PDB file of C-alpha atoms in Angstrom:
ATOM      1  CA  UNK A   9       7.101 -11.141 -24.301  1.00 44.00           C
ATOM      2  CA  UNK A  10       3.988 -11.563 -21.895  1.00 58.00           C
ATOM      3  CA  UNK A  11       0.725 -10.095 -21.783  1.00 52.00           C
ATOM      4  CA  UNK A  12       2.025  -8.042 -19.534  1.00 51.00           C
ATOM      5  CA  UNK A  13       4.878  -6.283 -21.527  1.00 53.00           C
ATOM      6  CA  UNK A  14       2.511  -6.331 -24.828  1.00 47.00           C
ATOM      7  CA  UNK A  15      -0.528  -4.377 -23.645  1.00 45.00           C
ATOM      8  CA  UNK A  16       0.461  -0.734 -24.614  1.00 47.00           C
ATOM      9  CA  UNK A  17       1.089  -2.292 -28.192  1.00 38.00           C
ATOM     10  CA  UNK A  18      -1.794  -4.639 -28.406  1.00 42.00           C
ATOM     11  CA  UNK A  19      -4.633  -2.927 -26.868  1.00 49.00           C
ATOM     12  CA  UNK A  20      -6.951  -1.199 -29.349  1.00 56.00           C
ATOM     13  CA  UNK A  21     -10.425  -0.115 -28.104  1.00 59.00           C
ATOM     14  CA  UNK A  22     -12.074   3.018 -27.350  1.00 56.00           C
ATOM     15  CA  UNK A  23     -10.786   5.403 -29.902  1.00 65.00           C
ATOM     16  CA  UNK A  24     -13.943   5.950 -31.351  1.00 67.00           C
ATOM     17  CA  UNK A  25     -15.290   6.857 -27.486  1.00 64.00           C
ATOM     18  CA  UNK A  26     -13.462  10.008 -26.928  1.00 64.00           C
ATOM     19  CA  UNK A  27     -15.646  12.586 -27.627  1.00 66.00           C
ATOM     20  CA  UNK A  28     -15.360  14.254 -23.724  1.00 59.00           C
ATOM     21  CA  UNK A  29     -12.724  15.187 -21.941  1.00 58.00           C
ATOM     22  CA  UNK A  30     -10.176  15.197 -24.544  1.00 65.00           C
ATOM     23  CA  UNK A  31      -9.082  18.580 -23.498  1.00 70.00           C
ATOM     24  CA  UNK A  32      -8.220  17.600 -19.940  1.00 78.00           C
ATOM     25  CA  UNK A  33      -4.632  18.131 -18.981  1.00 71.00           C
ATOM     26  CA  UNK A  34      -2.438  14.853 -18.660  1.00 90.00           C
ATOM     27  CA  UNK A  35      -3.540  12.869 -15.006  1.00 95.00           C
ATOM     28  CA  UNK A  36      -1.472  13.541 -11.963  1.00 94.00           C
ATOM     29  CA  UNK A  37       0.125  10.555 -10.232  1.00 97.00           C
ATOM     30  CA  UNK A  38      -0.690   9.768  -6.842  1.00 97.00           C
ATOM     31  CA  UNK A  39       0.870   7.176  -5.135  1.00 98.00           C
ATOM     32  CA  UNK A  40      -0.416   5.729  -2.153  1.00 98.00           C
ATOM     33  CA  UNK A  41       0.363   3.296   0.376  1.00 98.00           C
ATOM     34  CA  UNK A  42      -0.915  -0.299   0.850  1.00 98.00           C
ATOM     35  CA  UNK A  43      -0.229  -3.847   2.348  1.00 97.00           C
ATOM     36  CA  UNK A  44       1.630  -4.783  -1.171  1.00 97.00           C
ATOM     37  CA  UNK A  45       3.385  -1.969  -1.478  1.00 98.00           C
ATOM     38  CA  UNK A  46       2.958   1.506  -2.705  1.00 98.00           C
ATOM     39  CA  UNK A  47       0.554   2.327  -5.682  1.00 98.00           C
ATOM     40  CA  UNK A  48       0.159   4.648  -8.218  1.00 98.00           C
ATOM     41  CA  UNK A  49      -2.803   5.992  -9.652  1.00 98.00           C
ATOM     42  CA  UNK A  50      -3.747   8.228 -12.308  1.00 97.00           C
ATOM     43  CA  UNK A  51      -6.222  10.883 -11.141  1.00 97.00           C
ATOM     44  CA  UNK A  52      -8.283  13.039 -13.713  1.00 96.00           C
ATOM     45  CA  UNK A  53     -10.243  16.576 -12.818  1.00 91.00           C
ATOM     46  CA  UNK A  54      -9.578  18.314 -10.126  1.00 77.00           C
ATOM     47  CA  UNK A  55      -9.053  17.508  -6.456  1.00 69.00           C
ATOM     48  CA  UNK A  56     -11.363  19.642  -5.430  1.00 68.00           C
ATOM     49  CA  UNK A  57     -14.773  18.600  -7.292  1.00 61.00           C
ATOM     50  CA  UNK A  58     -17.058  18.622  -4.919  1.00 68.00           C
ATOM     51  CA  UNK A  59     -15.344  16.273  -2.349  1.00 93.00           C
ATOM     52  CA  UNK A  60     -16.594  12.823  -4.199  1.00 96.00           C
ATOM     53  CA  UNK A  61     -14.334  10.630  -6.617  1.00 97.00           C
ATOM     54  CA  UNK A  62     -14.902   7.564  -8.405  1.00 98.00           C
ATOM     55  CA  UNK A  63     -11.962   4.551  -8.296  1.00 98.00           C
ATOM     56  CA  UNK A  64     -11.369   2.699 -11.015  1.00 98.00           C
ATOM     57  CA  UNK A  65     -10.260  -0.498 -11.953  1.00 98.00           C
ATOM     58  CA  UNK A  66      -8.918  -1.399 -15.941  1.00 97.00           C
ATOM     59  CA  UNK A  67      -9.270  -4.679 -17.334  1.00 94.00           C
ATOM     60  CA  UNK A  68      -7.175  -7.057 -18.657  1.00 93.00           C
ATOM     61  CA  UNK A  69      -7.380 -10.212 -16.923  1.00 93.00           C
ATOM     62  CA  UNK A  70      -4.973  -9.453 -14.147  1.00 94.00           C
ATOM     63  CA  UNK A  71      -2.098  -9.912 -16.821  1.00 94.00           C
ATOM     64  CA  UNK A  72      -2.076  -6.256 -18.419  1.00 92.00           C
ATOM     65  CA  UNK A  73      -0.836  -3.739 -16.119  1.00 90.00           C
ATOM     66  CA  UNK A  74      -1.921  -0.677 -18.532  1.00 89.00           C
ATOM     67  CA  UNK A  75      -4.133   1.927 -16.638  1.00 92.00           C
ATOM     68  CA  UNK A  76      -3.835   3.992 -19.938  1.00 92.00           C
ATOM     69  CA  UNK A  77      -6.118   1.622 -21.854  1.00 92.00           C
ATOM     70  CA  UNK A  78      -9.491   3.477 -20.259  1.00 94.00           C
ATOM     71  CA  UNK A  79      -7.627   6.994 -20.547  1.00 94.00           C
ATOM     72  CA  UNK A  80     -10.787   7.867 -22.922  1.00 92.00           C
ATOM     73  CA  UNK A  81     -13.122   6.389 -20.135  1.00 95.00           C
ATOM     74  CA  UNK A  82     -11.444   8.227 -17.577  1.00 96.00           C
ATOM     75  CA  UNK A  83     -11.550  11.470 -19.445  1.00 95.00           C
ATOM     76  CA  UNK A  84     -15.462  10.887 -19.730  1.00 94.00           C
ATOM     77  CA  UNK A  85     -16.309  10.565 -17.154  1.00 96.00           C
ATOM     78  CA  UNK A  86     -14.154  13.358 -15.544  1.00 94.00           C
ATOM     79  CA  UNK A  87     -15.950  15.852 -17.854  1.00 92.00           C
ATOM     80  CA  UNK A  88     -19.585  14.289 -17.487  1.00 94.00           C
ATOM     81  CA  UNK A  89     -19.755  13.808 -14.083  1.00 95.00           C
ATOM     82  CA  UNK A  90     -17.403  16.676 -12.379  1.00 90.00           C
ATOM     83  CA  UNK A  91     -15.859  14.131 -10.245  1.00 95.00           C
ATOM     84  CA  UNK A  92     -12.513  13.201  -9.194  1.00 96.00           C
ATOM     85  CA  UNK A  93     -11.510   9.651 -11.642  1.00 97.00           C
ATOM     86  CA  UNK A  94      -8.970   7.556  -9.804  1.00 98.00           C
ATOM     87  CA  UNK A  95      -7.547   4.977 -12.472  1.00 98.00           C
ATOM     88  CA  UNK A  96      -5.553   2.437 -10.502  1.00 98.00           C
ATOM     89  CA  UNK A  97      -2.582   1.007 -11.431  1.00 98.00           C
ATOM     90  CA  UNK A  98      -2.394  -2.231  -9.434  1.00 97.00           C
ATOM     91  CA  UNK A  99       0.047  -4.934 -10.064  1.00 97.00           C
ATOM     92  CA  UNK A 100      -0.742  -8.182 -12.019  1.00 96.00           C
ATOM     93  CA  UNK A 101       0.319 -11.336 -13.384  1.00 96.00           C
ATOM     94  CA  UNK A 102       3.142 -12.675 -13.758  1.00 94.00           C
ATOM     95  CA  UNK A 103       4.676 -10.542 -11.344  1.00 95.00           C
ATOM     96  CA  UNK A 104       2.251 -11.100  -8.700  1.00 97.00           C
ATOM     97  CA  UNK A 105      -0.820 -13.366  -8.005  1.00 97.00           C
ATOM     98  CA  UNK A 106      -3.850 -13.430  -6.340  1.00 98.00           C
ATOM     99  CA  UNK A 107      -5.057 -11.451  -3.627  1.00 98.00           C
ATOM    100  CA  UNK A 108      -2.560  -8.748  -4.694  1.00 98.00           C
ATOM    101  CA  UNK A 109      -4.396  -7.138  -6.783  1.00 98.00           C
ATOM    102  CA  UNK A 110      -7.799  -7.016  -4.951  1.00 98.00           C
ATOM    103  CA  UNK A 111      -5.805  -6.279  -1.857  1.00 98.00           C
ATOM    104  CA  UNK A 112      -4.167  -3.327  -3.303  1.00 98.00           C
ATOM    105  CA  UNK A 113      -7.282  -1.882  -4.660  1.00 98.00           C
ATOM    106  CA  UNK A 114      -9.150  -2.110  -1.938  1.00 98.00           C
ATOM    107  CA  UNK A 115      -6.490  -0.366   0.109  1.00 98.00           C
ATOM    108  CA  UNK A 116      -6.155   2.417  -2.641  1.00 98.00           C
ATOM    109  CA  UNK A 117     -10.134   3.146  -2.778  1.00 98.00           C
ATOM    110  CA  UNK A 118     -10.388   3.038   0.804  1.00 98.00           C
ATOM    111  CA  UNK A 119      -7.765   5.613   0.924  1.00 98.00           C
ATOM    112  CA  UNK A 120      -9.270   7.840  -1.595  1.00 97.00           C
ATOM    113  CA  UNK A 121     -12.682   7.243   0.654  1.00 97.00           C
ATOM    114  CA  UNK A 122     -10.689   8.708   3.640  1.00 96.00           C
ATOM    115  CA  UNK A 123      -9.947  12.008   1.903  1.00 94.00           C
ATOM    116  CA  UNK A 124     -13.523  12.501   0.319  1.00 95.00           C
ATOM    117  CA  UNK A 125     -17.287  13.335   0.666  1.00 95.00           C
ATOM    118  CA  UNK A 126     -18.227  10.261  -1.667  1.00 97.00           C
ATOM    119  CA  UNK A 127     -16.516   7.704  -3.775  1.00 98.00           C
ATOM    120  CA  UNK A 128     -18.278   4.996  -6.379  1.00 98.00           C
ATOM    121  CA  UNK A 129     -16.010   2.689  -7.426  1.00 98.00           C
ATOM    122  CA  UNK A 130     -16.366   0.421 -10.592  1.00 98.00           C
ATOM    123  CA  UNK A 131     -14.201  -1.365 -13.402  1.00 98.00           C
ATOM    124  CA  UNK A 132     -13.886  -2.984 -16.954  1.00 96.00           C
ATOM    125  CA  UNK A 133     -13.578  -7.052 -17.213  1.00 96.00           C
ATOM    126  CA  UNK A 134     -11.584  -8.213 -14.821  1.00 97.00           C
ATOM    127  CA  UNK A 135     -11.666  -4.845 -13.287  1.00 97.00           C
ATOM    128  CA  UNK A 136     -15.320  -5.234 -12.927  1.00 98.00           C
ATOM    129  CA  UNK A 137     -14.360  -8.096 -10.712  1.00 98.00           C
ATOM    130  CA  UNK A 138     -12.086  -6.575  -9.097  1.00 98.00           C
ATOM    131  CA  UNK A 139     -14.602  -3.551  -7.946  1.00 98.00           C
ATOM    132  CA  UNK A 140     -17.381  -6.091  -6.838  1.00 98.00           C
ATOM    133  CA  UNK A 141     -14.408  -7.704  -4.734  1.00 98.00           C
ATOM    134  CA  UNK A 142     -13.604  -3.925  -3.243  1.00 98.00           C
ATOM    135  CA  UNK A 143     -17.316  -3.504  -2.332  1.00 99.00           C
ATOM    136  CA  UNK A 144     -17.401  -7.094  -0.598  1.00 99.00           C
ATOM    137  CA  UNK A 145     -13.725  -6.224   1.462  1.00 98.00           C
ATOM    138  CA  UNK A 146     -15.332  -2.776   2.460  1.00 98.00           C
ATOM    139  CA  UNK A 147     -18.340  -4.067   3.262  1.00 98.00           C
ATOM    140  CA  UNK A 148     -16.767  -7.022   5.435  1.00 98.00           C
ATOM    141  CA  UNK A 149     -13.709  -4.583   6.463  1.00 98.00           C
ATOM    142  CA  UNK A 150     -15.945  -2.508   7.765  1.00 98.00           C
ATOM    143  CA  UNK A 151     -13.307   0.044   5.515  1.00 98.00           C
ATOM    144  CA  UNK A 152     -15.504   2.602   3.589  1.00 98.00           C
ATOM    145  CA  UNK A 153     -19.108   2.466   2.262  1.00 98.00           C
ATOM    146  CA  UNK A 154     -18.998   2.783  -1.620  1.00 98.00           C
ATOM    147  CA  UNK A 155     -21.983   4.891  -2.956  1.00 98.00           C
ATOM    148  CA  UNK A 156     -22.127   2.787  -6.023  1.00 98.00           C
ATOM    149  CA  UNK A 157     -20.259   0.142  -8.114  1.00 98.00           C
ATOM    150  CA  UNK A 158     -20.188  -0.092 -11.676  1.00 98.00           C
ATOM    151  CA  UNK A 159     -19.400  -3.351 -13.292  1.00 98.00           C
ATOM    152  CA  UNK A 160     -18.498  -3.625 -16.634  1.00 98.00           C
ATOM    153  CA  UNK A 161     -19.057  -6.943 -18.815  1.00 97.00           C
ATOM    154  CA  UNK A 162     -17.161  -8.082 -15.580  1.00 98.00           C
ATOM    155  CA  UNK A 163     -15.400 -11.322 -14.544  1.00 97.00           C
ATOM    156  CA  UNK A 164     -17.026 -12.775 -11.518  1.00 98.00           C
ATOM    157  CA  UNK A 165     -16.580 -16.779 -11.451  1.00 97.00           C
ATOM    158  CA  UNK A 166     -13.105 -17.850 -11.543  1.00 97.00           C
ATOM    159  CA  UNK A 167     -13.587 -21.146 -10.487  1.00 96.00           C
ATOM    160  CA  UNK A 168     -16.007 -22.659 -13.067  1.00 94.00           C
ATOM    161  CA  UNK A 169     -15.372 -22.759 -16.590  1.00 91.00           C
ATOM    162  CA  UNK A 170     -16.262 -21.116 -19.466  1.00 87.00           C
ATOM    163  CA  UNK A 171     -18.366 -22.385 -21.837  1.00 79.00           C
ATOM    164  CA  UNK A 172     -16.759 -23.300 -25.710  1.00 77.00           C
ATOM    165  CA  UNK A 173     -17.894 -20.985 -28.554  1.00 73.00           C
ATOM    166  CA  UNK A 174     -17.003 -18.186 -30.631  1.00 69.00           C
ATOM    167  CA  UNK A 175     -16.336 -15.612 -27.639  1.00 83.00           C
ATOM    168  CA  UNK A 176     -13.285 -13.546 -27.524  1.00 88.00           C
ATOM    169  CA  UNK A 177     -13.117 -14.558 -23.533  1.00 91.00           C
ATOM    170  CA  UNK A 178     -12.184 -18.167 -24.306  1.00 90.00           C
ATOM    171  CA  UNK A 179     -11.658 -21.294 -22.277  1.00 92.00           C
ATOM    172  CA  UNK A 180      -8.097 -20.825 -23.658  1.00 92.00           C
ATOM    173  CA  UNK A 181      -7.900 -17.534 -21.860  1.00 93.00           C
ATOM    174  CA  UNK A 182      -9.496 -18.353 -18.843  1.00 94.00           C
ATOM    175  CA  UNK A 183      -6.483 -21.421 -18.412  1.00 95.00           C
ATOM    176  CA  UNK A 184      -3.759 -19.099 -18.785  1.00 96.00           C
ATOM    177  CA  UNK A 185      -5.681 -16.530 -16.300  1.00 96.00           C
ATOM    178  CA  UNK A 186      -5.725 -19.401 -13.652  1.00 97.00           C
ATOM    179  CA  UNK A 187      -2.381 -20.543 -14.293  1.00 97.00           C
ATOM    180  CA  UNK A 188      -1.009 -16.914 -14.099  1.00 96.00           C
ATOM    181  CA  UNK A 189      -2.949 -15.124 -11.708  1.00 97.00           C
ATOM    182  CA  UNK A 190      -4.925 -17.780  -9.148  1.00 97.00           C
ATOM    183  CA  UNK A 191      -2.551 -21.064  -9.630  1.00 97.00           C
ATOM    184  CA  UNK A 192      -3.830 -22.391  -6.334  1.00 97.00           C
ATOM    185  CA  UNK A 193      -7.248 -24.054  -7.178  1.00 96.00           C
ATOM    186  CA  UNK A 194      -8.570 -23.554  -3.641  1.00 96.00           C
ATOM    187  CA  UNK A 195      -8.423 -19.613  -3.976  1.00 96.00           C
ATOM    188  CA  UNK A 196     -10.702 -18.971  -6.934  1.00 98.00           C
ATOM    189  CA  UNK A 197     -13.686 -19.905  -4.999  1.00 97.00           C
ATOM    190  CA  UNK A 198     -13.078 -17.859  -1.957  1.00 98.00           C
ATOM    191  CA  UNK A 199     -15.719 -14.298  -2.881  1.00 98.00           C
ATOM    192  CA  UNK A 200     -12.750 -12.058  -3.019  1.00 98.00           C
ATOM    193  CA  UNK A 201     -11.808 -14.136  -6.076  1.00 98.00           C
ATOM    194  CA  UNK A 202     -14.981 -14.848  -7.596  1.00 98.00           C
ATOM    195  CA  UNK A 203     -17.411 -12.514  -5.848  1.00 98.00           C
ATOM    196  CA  UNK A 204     -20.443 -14.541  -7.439  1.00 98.00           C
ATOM    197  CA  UNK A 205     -20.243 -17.135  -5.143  1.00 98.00           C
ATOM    198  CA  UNK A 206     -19.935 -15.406  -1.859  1.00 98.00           C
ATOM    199  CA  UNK A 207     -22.419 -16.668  -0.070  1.00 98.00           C
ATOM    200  CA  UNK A 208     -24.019 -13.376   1.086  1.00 98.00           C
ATOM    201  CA  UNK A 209     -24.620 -10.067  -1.252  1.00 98.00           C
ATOM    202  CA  UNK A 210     -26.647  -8.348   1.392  1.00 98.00           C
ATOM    203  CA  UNK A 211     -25.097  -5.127   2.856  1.00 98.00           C
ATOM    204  CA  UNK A 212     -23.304  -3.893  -0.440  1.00 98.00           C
ATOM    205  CA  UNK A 213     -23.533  -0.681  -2.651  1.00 98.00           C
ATOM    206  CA  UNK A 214     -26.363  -0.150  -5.404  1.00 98.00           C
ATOM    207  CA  UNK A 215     -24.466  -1.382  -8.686  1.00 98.00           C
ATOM    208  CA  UNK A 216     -25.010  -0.623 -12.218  1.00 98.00           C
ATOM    209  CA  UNK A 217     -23.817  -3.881 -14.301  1.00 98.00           C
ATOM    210  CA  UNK A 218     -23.462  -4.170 -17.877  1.00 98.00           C
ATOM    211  CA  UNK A 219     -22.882  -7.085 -20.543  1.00 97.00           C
ATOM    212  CA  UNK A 220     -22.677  -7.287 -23.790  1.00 96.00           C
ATOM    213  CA  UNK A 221     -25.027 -10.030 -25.870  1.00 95.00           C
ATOM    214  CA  UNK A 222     -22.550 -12.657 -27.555  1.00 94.00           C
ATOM    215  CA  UNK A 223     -19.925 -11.814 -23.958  1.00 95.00           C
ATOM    216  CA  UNK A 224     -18.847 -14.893 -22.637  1.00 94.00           C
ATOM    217  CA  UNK A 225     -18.905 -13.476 -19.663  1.00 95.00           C
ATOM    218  CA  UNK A 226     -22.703 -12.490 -20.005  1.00 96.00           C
ATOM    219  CA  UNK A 227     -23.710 -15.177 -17.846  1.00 95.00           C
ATOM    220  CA  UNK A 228     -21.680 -13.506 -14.887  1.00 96.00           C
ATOM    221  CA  UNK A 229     -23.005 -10.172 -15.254  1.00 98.00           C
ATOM    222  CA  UNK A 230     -26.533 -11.734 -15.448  1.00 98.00           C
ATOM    223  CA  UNK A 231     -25.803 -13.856 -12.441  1.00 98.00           C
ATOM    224  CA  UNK A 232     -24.803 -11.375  -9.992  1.00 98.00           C
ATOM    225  CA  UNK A 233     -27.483  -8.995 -10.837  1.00 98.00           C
ATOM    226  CA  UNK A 234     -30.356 -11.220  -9.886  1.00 98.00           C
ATOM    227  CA  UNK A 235     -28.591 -12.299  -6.723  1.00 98.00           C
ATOM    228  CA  UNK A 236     -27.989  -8.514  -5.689  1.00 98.00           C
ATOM    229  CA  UNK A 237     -31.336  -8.072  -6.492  1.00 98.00           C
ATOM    230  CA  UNK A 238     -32.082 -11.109  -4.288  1.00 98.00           C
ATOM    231  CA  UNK A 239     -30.410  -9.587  -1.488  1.00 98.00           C
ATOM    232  CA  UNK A 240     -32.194  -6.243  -1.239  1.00 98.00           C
ATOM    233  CA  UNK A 241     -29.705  -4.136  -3.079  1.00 98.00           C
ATOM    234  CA  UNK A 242     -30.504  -2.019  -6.105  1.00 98.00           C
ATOM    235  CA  UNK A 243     -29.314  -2.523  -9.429  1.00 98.00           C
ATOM    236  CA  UNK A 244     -29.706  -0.976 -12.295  1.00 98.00           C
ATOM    237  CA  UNK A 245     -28.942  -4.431 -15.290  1.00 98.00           C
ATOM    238  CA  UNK A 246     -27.993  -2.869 -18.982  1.00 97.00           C
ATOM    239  CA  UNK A 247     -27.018  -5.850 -22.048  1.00 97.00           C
ATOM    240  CA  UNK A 248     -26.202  -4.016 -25.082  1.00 96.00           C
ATOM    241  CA  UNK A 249     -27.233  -6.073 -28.349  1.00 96.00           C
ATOM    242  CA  UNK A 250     -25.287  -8.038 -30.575  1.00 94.00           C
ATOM    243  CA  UNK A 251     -21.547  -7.102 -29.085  1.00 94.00           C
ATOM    244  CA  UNK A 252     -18.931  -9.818 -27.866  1.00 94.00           C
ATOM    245  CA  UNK A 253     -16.792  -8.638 -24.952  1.00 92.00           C
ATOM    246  CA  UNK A 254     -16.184  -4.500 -26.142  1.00 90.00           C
ATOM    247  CA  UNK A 255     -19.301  -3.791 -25.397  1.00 91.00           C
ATOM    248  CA  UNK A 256     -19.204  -0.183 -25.852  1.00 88.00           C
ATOM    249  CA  UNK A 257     -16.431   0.031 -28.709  1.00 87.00           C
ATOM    250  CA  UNK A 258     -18.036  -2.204 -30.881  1.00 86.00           C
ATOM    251  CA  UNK A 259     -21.753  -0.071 -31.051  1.00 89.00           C
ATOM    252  CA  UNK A 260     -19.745   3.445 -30.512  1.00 86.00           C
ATOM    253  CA  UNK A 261     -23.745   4.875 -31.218  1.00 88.00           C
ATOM    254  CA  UNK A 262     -25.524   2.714 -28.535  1.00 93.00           C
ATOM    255  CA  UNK A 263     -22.242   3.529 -26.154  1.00 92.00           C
ATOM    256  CA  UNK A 264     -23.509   7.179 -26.256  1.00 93.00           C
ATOM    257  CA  UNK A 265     -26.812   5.884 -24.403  1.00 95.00           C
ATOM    258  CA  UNK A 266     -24.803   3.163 -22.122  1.00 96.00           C
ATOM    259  CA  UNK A 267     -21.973   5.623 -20.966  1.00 95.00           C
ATOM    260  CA  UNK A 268     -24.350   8.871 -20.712  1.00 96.00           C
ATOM    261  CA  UNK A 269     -26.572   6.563 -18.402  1.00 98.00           C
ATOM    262  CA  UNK A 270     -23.391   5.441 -16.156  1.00 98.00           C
ATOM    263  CA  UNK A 271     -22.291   9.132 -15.650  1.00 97.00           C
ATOM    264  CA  UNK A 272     -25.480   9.753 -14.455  1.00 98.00           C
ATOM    265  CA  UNK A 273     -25.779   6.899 -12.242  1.00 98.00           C
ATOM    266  CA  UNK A 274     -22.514   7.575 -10.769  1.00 98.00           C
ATOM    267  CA  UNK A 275     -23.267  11.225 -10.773  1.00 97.00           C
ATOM    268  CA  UNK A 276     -26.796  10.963  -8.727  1.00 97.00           C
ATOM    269  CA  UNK A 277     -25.370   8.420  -6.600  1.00 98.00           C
ATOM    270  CA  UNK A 278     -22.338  10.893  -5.626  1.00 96.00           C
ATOM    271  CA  UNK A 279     -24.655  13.996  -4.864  1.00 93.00           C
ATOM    272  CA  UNK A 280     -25.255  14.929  -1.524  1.00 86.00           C
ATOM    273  CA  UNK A 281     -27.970  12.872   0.547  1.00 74.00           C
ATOM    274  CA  UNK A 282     -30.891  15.081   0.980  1.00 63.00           C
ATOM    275  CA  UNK A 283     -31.253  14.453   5.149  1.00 46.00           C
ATOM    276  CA  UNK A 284     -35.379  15.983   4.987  1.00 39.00           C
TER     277      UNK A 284
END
């Protein structure tokens, strides 16, 4: 069986994290309409809080489709920040390969953007890529105008490898995610793909971007920070200590600090702009 089928029975983090929102009703299913097709999402709290959502995107590495694995962060963030939680269910590998799935979450946050006050968007891995490739196709779409984007220990550079070492994002991994999902060479450079090396980072949302110490992926995170930064946009950088790639479920007590701090960015960024 693939990745794919295997994710509801291999995927194991967060358990420890759900200590809000555990008394939300199941999500309702929305589906909505894009260029590949129609998509469902998963949509937590109520569709009236306050007018402003935030989209997000799971990890992964475009070969899990299994929104459920950040139920618990969903469910947070619900009850902490009194927003609307999209949780995407876009297609992945094998089944589909790249643009599809940055194409089709685009389209849904966009949508979501047309219905409401406000939306952040933000993700997990390579959902953290894919939400820094949504704010570069709204930005360059012209599409919607994310209030922030939150990227988690995210994948950024598909085209260069990783380096060798004890990470649990391995070179290994990072083959079979090329081979799978972006099996044309010429397409992992292009910024939708690897938003780190589009060659302009002006014009885009504040972000809030996290890594974890021993991440393989650290070096991404870091990366795109300073050239936001570079560009004029505000970020807000957070590396938790002495965690590989589950940065939050392996230190469950510094993940109280980390995810408290995210609500409130994406809270504060979602409130009203004061026009005196």
């Amino acid at each position: 069986m693939t990745m794919h089928a295997l994710a509801r029975f291999t995927v194991r983090y967060g358990a420890d994290l759900r200590f809000a929102g555990r008394d939300l009703p199941r999500p309702r299913v929305v589906r909505t309409p894009t260029r590949h097709g129609v998509v469902r999402s998963f949509v937590y709290g109520s569709a009236d809080a306050g007018g402003v959502a935030h989209v997000h995107f799971h990890g992964g590495a475009w070969l899990m489709r299994y929104p459920q694995m950040d139920d618990w962060w969903c469910r947070y963030l619900a009850a902490t920040t009194g927003a609307e939680i999209w949780n995407v269910d876009f297609r992945t590998g094998p089944y589909v390969t790249y643009p599809v799935a940055q194409e089709q979450s685009h389209d849904v946050a966009a949508a979501v953007a047309g219905q409401r006050r406000a939306v952040s968007i933000g993700g997990f891995s390579s959902g953290g890529g894919i939400a820094a490739s949504v704010a570069l196709q709204a930005r360059d779409l012209g599409s919607f105008a994310p209030r922030l984007q939150v990227l988690g220990v995210p994948a950024l550079d598909l085209a260069s490898d990783l380096p060798t070492g004890a990470g649990m994002i391995s070179p290994s991994l990072r083959a079979l995610v090329r081979r799978v999902y972006f099996p044309d060479p010429a397409t992992r450079s292009e910024p939708y793909a690897s938003p780190l090396l589009a060659p302009d980072l002006s014009g885009l949302p504040p972000a809030v971007v996290l890594t974890g110490e021993r991440d393989t992926l650290r070096r991404d995170g870091e990366a795109y920070a300073r050239r936001l930064e570079d560009a004029g946009v505000p970020v807000v950088y957070d590396m938790t200590p002495g965690v590989d790639h589950y940065f939050l479920t392996e230190d469950p007590g510094r993940a109280r600090t980390t995810m408290a701090m995210i609500a409130h960015q994406i809270s504060a960024h979602l409130a009203p702009v004061d026009s005196h």
